[in-house]
């Protein structure tokens, strides 16, 4: 049993170099490395002269989706399979529909404006 524990403690990993020091511990001054935000990194990379056919994340355009966009309830935010034909508000349950029917027109227009839909029809 003692031999197994000794073998585990003596195990040396091939990928580790004994003389390795991390860049932050090498420097004699104690300055911390400045972190850049994603916006700063993107701005710096756009300024570089990339080869014409070089593909990177900011040059790739995604094709349009073949799936229809999901519709969400204007009241609860749940997936909404139904749309009120009069107010054009989307709803998920019967309780939400009863709430939509009782809403005044200015609040209905506000919900549509939040969603970015066109004005009320009818």
CSV table of N, CA and C in Angstrom, one decimal, residues 71 74-75 80-93 96-103 105 108 112 115 120-122:
chain,number,residue,atom,x,y,z
A,71,UNK,N,-42.9,33.9,-31.3
A,71,UNK,CA,-43.8,35.0,-30.8
A,71,UNK,C,-43.9,34.8,-29.3
A,74,UNK,N,-47.3,39.5,-25.0
A,74,UNK,CA,-47.0,40.9,-24.6
A,74,UNK,C,-47.3,41.1,-23.1
A,75,UNK,N,-48.1,40.2,-22.5
A,75,UNK,CA,-48.4,40.4,-21.1
A,75,UNK,C,-47.4,39.6,-20.2
A,80,UNK,N,-46.2,32.6,-27.2
A,80,UNK,CA,-47.6,32.9,-27.5
A,80,UNK,C,-48.1,32.3,-28.8
A,81,UNK,N,-49.0,31.3,-28.7
A,81,UNK,CA,-49.5,30.8,-30.0
A,81,UNK,C,-50.7,31.5,-30.5
A,82,UNK,N,-51.2,32.5,-29.8
A,82,UNK,CA,-52.4,33.2,-30.2
A,82,UNK,C,-52.2,34.7,-30.3
A,83,UNK,N,-53.0,35.3,-31.2
A,83,UNK,CA,-52.9,36.8,-31.4
A,83,UNK,C,-54.4,37.3,-31.4
A,84,UNK,N,-54.6,38.3,-30.7
A,84,UNK,CA,-55.9,38.9,-30.7
A,84,UNK,C,-56.1,39.7,-32.0
A,85,UNK,N,-57.2,39.3,-32.8
A,85,UNK,CA,-57.4,40.0,-34.1
A,85,UNK,C,-57.7,41.5,-34.0
A,86,UNK,N,-58.3,41.9,-32.9
A,86,UNK,CA,-58.7,43.3,-32.8
A,86,UNK,C,-57.5,44.2,-32.4
A,87,UNK,N,-56.8,43.8,-31.4
A,87,UNK,CA,-55.7,44.7,-30.8
A,87,UNK,C,-54.4,44.3,-31.4
A,88,UNK,N,-54.2,43.1,-31.9
A,88,UNK,CA,-53.0,42.5,-32.4
A,88,UNK,C,-52.0,42.2,-31.3
A,89,UNK,N,-52.4,42.1,-30.1
A,89,UNK,CA,-51.6,41.7,-29.0
A,89,UNK,C,-51.5,40.2,-29.0
A,90,UNK,N,-50.3,39.7,-28.6
A,90,UNK,CA,-50.1,38.3,-28.6
A,90,UNK,C,-50.3,37.8,-27.1
A,91,UNK,N,-50.9,36.6,-27.0
A,91,UNK,CA,-51.2,36.1,-25.6
A,91,UNK,C,-51.0,34.6,-25.6
A,92,UNK,N,-50.8,34.0,-24.4
A,92,UNK,CA,-50.5,32.6,-24.3
A,92,UNK,C,-51.6,31.8,-23.6
A,93,UNK,N,-52.4,32.5,-22.8
A,93,UNK,CA,-53.5,31.8,-22.0
A,93,UNK,C,-54.8,32.5,-22.1
A,96,UNK,N,-54.8,35.7,-20.0
A,96,UNK,CA,-54.2,36.8,-20.6
A,96,UNK,C,-55.2,37.5,-21.6
A,97,UNK,N,-55.9,36.6,-22.3
A,97,UNK,CA,-56.9,37.1,-23.3
A,97,UNK,C,-58.0,38.0,-22.6
A,98,UNK,N,-58.4,37.5,-21.5
A,98,UNK,CA,-59.5,38.3,-20.7
A,98,UNK,C,-58.9,39.6,-20.3
A,99,UNK,N,-57.6,39.6,-19.9
A,99,UNK,CA,-56.9,40.9,-19.5
A,99,UNK,C,-56.8,41.8,-20.7
A,100,UNK,N,-56.4,41.2,-21.9
A,100,UNK,CA,-56.3,42.0,-23.1
A,100,UNK,C,-57.6,42.7,-23.5
A,101,UNK,N,-58.7,42.0,-23.4
A,101,UNK,CA,-60.0,42.5,-23.8
A,101,UNK,C,-60.3,43.7,-22.9
A,102,UNK,N,-60.0,43.7,-21.6
A,102,UNK,CA,-60.3,44.7,-20.7
A,102,UNK,C,-59.4,45.9,-20.7
A,103,UNK,N,-58.3,45.8,-21.5
A,103,UNK,CA,-57.3,46.9,-21.5
A,103,UNK,C,-57.8,48.1,-22.3
A,105,UNK,N,-57.4,51.4,-24.9
A,105,UNK,CA,-56.7,51.5,-26.1
A,105,UNK,C,-55.3,52.1,-25.9
A,108,UNK,N,-53.0,49.4,-24.7
A,108,UNK,CA,-52.8,48.4,-25.8
A,108,UNK,C,-51.8,49.0,-26.8
A,112,UNK,N,-48.0,47.6,-27.9
A,112,UNK,CA,-47.6,47.4,-29.3
A,112,UNK,C,-46.3,48.3,-29.6
A,115,UNK,N,-43.2,46.4,-28.2
A,115,UNK,CA,-42.9,45.3,-29.1
A,115,UNK,C,-42.4,45.8,-30.4
A,120,UNK,N,-52.7,49.9,-33.9
A,120,UNK,CA,-53.8,49.0,-33.8
A,120,UNK,C,-54.7,49.2,-35.1
A,121,UNK,N,-55.2,48.0,-35.6
A,121,UNK,CA,-56.0,47.9,-36.7
A,121,UNK,C,-57.4,47.7,-36.2
A,122,UNK,N,-58.4,48.5,-36.6
A,122,UNK,CA,-59.8,48.3,-36.3
A,122,UNK,C,-60.3,49.2,-35.3
